[in-house]
Structure formats: structure tokens, C-alpha cells
Coordinates of N, CA and C in Angstrom, one line a residue:
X1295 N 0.8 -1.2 0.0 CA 0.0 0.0 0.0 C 0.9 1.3 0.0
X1296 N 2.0 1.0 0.6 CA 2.9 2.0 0.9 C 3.8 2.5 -0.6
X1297 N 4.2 1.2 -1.2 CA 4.8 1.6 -2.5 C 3.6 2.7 -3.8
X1298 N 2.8 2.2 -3.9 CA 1.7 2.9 -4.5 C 0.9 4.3 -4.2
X1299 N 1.1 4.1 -2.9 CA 0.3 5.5 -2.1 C -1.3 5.3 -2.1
X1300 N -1.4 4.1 -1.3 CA -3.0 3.9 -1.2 C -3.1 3.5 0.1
X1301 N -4.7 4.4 0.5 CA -5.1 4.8 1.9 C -5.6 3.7 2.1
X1302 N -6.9 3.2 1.4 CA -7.6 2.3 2.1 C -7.3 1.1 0.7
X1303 N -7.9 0.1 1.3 CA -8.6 -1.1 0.5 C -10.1 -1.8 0.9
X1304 N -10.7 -1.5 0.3 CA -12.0 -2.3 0.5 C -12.0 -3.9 -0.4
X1305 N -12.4 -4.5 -0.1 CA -12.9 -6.0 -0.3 C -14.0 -6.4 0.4
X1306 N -15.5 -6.7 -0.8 CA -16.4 -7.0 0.0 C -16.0 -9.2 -0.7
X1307 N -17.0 -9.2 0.0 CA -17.0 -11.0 0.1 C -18.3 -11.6 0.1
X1308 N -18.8 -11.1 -0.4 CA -20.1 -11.7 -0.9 C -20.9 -11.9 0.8
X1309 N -21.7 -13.1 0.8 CA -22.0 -13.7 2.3 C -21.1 -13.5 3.2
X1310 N -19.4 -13.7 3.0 CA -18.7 -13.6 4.0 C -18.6 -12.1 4.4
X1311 N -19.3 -11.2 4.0 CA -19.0 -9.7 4.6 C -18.0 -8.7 4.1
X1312 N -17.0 -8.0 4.4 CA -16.2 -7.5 4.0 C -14.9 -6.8 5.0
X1313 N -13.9 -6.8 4.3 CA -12.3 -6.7 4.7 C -12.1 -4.9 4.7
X1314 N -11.9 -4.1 5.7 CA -11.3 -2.6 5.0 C -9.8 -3.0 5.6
X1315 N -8.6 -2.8 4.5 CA -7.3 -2.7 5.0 C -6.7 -1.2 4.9
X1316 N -6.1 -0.5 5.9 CA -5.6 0.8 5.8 C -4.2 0.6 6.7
X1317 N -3.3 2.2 6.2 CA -2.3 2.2 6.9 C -2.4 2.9 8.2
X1318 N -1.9 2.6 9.2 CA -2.2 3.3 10.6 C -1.1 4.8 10.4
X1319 N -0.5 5.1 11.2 CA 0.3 6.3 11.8 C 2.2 5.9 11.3
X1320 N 2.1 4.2 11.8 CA 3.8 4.3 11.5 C 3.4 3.3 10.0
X1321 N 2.7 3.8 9.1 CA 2.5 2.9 7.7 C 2.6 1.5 7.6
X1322 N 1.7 0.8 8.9 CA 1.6 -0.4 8.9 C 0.6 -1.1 8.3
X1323 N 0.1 -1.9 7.7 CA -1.0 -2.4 6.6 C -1.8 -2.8 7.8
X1324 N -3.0 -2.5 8.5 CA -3.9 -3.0 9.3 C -4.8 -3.3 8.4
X1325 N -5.9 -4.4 9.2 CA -7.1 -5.1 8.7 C -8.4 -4.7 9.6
X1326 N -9.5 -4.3 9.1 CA -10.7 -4.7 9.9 C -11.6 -5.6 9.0
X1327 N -12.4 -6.5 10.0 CA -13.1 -7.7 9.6 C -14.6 -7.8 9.8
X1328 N -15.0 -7.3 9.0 CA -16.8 -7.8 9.6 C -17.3 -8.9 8.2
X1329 N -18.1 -9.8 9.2 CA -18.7 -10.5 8.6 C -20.2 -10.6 8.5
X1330 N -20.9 -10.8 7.7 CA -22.3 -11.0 8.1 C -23.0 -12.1 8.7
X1331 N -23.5 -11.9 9.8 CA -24.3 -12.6 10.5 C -25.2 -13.0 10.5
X1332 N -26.1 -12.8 9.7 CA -27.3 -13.3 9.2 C -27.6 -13.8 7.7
X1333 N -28.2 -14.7 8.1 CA -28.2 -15.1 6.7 C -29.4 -15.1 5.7
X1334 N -29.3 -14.2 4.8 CA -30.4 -13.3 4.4 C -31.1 -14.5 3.2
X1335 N -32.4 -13.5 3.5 CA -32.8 -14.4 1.7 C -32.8 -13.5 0.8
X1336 N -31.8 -13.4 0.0 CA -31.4 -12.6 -1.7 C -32.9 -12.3 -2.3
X1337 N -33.1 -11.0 -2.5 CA -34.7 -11.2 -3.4 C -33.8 -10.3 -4.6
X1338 N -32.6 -9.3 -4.4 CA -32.2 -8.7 -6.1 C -30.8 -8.1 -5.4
X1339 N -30.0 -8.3 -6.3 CA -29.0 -7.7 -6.0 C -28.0 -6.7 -6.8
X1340 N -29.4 -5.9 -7.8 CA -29.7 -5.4 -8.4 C -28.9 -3.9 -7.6
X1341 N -28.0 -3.3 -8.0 CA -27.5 -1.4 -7.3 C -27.0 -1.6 -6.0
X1342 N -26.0 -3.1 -5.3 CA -26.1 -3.9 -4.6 C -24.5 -2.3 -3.9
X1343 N -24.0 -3.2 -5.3 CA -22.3 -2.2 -5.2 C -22.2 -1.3 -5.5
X1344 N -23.4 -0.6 -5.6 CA -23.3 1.1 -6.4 C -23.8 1.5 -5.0
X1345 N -24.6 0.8 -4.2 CA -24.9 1.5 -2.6 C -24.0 1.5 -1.9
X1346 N -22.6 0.5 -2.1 CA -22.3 0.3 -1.1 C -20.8 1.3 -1.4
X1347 N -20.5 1.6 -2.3 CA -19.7 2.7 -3.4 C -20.2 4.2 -2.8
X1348 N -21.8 4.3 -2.5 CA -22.4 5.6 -2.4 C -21.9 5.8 -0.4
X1349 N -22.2 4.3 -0.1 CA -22.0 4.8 1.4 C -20.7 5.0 1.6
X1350 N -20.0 4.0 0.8 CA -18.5 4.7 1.3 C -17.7 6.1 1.4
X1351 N -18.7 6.5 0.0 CA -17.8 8.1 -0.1 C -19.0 8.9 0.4
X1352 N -20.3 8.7 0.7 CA -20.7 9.7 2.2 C -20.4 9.5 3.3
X1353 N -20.0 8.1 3.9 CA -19.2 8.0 5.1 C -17.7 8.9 5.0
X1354 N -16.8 8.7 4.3 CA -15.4 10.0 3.7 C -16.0 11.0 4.1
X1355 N -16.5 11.6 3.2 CA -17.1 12.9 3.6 C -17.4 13.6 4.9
X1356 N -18.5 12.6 5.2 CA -18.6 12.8 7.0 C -17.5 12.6 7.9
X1357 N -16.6 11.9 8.0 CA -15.5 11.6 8.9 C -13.9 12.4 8.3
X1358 N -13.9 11.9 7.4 CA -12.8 12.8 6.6 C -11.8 11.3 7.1
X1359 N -12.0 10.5 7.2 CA -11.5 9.0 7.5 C -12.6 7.7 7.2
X1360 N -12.0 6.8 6.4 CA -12.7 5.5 7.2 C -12.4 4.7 7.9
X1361 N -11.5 5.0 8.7 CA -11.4 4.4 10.0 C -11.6 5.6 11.2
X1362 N -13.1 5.2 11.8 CA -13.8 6.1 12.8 C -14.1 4.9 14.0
X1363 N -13.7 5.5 15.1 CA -14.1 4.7 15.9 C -15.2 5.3 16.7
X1364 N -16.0 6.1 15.7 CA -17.2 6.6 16.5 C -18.5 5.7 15.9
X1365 N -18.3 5.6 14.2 CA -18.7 5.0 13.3 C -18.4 4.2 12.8
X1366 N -18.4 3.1 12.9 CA -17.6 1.7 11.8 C -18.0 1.8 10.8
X1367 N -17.3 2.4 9.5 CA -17.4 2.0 8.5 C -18.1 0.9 8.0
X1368 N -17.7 -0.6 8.3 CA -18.1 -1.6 7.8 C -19.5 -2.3 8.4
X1369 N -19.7 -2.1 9.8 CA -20.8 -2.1 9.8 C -22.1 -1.1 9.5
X1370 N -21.6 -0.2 9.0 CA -22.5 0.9 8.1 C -22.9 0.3 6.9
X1371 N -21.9 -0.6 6.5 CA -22.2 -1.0 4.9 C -22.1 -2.5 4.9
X1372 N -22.2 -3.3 6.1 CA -22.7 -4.6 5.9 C -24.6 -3.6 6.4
X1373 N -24.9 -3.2 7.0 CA -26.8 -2.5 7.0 C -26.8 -2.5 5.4
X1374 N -26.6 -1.8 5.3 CA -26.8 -1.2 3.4 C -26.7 -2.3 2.9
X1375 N -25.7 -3.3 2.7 CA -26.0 -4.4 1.9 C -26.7 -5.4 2.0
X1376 N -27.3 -5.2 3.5 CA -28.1 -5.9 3.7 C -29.8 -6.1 3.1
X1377 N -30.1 -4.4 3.0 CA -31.0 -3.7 3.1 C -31.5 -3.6 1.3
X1378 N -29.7 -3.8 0.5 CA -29.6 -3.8 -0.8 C -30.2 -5.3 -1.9
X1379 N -29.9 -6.3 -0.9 CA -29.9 -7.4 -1.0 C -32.1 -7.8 -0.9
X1380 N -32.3 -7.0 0.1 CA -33.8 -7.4 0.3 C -34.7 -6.7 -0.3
X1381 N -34.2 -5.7 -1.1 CA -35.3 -4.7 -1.5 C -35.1 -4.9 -3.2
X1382 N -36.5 -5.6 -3.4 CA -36.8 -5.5 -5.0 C -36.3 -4.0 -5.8
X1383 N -35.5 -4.4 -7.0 CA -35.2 -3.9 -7.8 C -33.8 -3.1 -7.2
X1384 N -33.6 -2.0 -7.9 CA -32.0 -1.4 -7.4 C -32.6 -0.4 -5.7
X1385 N -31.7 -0.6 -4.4 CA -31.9 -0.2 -3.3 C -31.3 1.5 -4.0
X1386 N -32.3 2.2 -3.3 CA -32.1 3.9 -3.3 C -31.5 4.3 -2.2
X1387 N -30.2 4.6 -2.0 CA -29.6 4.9 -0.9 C -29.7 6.5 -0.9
X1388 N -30.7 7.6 0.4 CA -30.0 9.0 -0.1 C -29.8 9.5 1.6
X1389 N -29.3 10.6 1.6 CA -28.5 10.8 3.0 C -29.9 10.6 4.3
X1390 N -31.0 10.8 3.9 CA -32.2 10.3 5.0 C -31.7 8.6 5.7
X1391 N -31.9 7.7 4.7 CA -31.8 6.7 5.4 C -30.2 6.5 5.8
X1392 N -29.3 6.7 4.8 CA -27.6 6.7 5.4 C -27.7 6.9 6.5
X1393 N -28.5 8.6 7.2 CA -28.7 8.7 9.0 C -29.0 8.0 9.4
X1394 N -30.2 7.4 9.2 CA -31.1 6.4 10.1 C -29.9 5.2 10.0
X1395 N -29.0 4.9 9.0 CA -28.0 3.5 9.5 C -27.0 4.1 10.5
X1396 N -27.1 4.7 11.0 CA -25.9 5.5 11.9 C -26.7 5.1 13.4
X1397 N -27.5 5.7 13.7 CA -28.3 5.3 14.6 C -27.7 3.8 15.4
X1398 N -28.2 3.7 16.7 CA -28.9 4.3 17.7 C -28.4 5.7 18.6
X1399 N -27.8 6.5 17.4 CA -27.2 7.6 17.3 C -28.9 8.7 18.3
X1400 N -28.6 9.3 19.2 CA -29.8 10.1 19.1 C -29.6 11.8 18.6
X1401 N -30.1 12.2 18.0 CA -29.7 13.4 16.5 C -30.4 15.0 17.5
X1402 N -29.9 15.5 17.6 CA -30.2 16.9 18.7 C -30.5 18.4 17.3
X1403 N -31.2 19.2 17.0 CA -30.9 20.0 16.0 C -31.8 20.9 16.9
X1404 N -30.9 22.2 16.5 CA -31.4 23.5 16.8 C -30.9 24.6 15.5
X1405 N -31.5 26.0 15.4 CA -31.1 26.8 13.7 C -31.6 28.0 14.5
X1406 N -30.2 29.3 14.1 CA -30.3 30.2 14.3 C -29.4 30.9 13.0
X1407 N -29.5 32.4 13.5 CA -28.8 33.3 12.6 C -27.4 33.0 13.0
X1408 N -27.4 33.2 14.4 CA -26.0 33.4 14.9 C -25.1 34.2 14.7
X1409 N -25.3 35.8 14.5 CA -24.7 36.4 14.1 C -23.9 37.5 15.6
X1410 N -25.1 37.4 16.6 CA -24.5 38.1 17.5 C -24.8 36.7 18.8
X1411 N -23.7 36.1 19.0 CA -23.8 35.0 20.3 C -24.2 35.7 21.6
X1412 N -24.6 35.9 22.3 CA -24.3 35.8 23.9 C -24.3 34.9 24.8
X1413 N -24.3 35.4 25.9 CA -24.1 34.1 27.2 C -25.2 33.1 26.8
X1414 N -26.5 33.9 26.7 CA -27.8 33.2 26.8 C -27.9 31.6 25.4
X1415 N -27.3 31.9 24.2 CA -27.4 31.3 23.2 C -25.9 30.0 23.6
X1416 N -25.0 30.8 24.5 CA -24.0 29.4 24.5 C -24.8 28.7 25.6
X1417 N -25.5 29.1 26.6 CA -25.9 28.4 27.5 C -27.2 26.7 26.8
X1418 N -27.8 27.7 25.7 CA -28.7 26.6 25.4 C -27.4 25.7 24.6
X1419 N -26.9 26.3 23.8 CA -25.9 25.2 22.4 C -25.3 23.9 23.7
X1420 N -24.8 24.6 24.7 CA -24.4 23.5 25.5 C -25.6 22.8 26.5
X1421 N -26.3 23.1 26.0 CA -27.8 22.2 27.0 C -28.2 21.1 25.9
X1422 N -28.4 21.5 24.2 CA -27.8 20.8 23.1 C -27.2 19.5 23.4
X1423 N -26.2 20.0 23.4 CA -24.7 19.1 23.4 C -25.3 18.3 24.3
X1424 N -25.9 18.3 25.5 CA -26.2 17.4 26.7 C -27.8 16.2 26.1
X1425 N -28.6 17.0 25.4 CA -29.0 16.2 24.8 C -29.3 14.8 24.3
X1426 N -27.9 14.7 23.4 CA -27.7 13.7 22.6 C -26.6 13.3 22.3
X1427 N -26.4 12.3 21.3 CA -25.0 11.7 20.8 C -24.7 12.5 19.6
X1428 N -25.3 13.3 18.8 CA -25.1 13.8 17.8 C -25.9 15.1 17.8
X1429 N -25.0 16.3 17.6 CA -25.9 18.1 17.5 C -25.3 18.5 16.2
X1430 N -26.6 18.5 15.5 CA -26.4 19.5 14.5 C -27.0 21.0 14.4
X1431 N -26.5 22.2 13.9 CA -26.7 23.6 13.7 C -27.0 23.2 12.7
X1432 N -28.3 24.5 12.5 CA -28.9 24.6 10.9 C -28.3 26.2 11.2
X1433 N -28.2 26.3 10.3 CA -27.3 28.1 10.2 C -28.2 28.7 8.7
X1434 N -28.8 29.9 8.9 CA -29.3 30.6 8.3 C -28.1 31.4 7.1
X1435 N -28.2 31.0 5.9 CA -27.5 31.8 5.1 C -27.7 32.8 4.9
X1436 N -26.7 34.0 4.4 CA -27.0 35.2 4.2 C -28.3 35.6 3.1
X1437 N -28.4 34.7 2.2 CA -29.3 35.4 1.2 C -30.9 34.5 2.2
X1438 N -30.8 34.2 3.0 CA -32.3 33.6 3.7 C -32.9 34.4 5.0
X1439 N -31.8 35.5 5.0 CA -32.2 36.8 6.1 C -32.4 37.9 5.2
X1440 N -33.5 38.6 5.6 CA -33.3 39.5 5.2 C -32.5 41.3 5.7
X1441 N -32.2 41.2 7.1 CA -31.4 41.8 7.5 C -30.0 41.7 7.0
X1442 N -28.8 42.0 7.2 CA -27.4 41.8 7.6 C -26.5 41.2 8.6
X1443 N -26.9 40.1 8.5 CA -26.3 39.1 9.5 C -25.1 38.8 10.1
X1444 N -24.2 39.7 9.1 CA -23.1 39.0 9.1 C -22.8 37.8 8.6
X1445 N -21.3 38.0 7.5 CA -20.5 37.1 6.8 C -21.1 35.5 7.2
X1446 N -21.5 34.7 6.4 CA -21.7 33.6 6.5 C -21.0 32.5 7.2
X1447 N -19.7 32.7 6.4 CA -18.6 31.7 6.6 C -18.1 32.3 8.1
X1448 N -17.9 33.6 8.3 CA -17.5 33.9 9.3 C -18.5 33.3 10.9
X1449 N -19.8 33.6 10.4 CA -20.5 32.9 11.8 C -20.8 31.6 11.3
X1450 N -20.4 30.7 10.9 CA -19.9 29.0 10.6 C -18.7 28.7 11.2
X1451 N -17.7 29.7 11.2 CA -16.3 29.5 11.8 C -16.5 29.9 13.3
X1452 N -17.0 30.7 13.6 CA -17.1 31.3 15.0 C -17.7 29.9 15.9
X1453 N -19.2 28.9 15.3 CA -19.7 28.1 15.6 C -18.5 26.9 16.0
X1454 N -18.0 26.4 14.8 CA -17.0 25.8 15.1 C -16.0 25.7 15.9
X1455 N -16.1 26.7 15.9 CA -14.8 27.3 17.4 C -14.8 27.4 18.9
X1456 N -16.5 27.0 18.7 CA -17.2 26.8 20.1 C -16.5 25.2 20.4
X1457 N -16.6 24.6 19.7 CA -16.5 22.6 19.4 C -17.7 22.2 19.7
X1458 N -18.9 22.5 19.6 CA -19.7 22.1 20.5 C -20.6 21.2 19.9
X1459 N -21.1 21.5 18.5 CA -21.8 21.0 17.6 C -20.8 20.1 16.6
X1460 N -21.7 18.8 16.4 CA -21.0 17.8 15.6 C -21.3 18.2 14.3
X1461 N -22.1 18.8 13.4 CA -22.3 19.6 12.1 C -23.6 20.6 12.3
X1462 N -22.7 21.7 11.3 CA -22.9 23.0 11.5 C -23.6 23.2 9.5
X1463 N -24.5 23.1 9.7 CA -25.5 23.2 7.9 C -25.9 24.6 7.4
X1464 N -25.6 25.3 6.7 CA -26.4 26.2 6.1 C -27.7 25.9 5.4
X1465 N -29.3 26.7 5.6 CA -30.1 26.5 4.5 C -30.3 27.4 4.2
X1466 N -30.9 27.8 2.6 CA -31.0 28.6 1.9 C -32.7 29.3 2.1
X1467 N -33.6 28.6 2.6 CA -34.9 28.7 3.1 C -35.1 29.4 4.0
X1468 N -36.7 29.8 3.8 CA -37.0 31.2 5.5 C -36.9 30.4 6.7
X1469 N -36.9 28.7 6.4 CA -37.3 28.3 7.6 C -36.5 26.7 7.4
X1470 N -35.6 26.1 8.3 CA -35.3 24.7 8.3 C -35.9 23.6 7.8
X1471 N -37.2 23.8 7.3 CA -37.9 22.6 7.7 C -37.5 21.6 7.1
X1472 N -37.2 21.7 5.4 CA -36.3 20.9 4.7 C -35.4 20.2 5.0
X1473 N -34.2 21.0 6.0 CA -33.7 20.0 6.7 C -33.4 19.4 7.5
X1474 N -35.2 19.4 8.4 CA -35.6 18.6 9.5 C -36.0 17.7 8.9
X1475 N -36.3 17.4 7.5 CA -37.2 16.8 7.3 C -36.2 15.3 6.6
X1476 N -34.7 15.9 6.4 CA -33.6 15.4 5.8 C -32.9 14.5 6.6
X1477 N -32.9 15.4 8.2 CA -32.2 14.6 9.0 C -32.7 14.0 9.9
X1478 N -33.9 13.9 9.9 CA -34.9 13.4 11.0 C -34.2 13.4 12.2
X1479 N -34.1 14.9 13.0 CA -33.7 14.7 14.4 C -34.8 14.0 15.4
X1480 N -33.8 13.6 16.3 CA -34.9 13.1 17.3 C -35.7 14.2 18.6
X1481 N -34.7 15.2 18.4 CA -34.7 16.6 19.8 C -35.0 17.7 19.0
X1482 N -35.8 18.3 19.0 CA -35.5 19.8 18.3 C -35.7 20.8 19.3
X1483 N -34.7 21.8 19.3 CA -34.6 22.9 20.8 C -34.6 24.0 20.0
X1484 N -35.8 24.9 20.2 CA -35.3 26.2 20.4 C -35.7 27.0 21.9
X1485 N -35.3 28.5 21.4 CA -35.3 29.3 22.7 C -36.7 29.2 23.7
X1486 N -36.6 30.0 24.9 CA -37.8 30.1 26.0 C -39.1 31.1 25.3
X1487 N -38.2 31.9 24.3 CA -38.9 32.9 23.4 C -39.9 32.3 22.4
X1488 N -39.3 31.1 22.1 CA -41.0 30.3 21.2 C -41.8 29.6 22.1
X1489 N -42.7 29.4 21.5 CA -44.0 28.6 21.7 C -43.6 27.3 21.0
X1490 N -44.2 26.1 21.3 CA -44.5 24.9 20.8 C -44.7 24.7 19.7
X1491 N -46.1 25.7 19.5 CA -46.7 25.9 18.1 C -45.9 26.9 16.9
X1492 N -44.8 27.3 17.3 CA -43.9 28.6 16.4 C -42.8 27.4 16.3
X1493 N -42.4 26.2 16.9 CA -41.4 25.4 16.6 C -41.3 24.6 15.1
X1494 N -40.6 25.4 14.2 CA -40.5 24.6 12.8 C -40.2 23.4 13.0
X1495 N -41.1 22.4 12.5 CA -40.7 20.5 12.4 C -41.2 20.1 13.7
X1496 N -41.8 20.7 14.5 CA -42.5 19.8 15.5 C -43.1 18.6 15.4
X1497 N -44.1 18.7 14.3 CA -44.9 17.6 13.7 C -44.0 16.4 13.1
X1498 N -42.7 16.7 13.0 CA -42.2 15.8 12.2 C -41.1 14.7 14.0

């Protein structure tokens, strides 16, 4: 792996599951092993490796590694192949259900402007964080205010800098609901200032 300059290796194995080989820190060829444990009944295996191709590189993306020891890789994508295997015709993998394979993850989401923080706004982000296993920020983009918010990227960076939230989203909409509706949180928090009924995605 070393002579070539390659990070990972994937090998799936049919029924036997699949192999990820990577190099660790001192460029040693490590192995992870999962196998499948159940023994399914095949109805199509029809978009079987194109799902399991898609989870790989939205797993990358999300970790910026596939070797997570928050998320196993492989057992992310022995679900998916499993799920690919059972479902007539080619399985549709899109980032809705990818979350739901992450799971028994519990998903915390709160969305503000964030342009001017105070005490009061860190106090809830870290009541958030206490939540759940997973906080995401929906962040209001500049063109979805109509005031002056301040620089986008700049209150995205500022967020980040808290560490507090596991992903930090911009939407382009007056209102998140799109993607509450994307990431199916389990918690949705806002301030003492709303009502129940003013909470975007309650119903969901």
C-alpha cells in the first residue's frame, strides 16, 4: 500500500462480509473484519455495489477518515448491503436513510442566525450538546435573512470554534424545515422565546 500511495482497501466477500485494509500512523498495513451474520434471503442484488460505493464516499465525507471509531465504517455497509440485498429492484440509498443506518445515534438539531452570540445562546448550544450523541446547527445563510447578518462563513467559523456541535448546515430557506425533514432529528430545541406551536418541524 505503501509503495503505490494507497489509503484504504476495501474487499467486499459476498455472504462472508467485508475486509477494510488501511495504513495506521507508522505505515503499517492494518485489517478490519466484519462479517455478516445473518443469513439473508437474496430477493435482487440489483445497485447492490453502487450502494455500497455511495455509502463509502458519504461515510469519507462525513468523517474525513474510514477508520472512525465513533462509526464503523463496515458495519455501516454490511446494513446497506443488507437492506440492498432485500429490496426489489436497485436499493435507493439517499442521505435520510444513510442517517437512520448511523443510529442508535440520538440526533439533537437547533437553527439560528447566529450572528451576534451571547451568554444566553451558549448556555442553550451546551444544554444541546447534553441532549444527545449527535448536534447539528442549521445556520441561516446570508441570502435567507433578510437583514445583515453578518458574513456567513465567518458565523460558521465562529460556531465551530465553540467545538460544540457535531455539524454545522447552512439553508437557503426562510425556515429549516427541509432539513428537519432530511435529517430526522430526534430533539428539536429552540429558545424560551418560542411557543410549541412557532417550533419549525414539531410535527415531524
Amino acid at each position: 500500500m505503501t509503495k503505490f500511495d494507497i489509503s484504504y482497501i476495501l474487499n467486499t466477500l459476498d455472504k462472508d462480509g467485508m475486509v477494510l485494509y488501511y495504513q495506521n500512523e507508522l505505515e503499517e498495513t492494518c485489517l478490519i473484519n466484519r462479517a455478516c451474520a445473518e443469513n439473508l434471503e437474496i430477493v435482487d442484488v440489483n445497485g447492490c455495489g453502487d450502494a455500497i460505493i455511495t455509502a463509502t464516499a458519504v461515510f469519507l465525507q462525513r468523517n474525513s477518515s474510514l477508520v472512525n471509531k465513533e462509526e464503523n465504517l463496515l458495519d455501516v455497509l454490511i446494513e446497506v448491503g443488507k437492506l440492498a440485498v432485500a429490496t426489489p429492484g436497485c436499493y435507493i440509498l439517499n442521505s435520510t436513510n444513510f442517517t437512520k443506518l448511523l443510529r442508535p445515534r440520538k440526533i439533537v438539531f437547533t437553527n439560528g442566525c447566529f450572528d451576534i452570540v451571547h451568554v444566553g445562546h451558549l448556555k442553550l448550544l451546551n444544554f444541546c450538546r447534553g441532549l444527545g450523541d449527535h448536534f447539528v446547527i442549521g445556520i441561516n445563510s446570508d441570502s435567507s435573512i433578510k437583514l445583515n447578518k453578518g458574513d456567513l462563513q465567518n458565523r460558521i467559523r465562529f460556531l465551530k470554534g465553540l467545538k460544540i456541535a457535531d455539524e454545522i448546515i447552512p439553508f437557503e430557506e426562510e425556515t429549516p424545515i427541509e432539513m428537519i425533514k432530511e435529517i430526522g432529528p430526534d430533539v428539536l430545541v429552540k429558545g424560551a422565546d418560542y411557543s410549541v406551536e412557532e417550533v419549525v418541524g414539531r410535527e415531524f
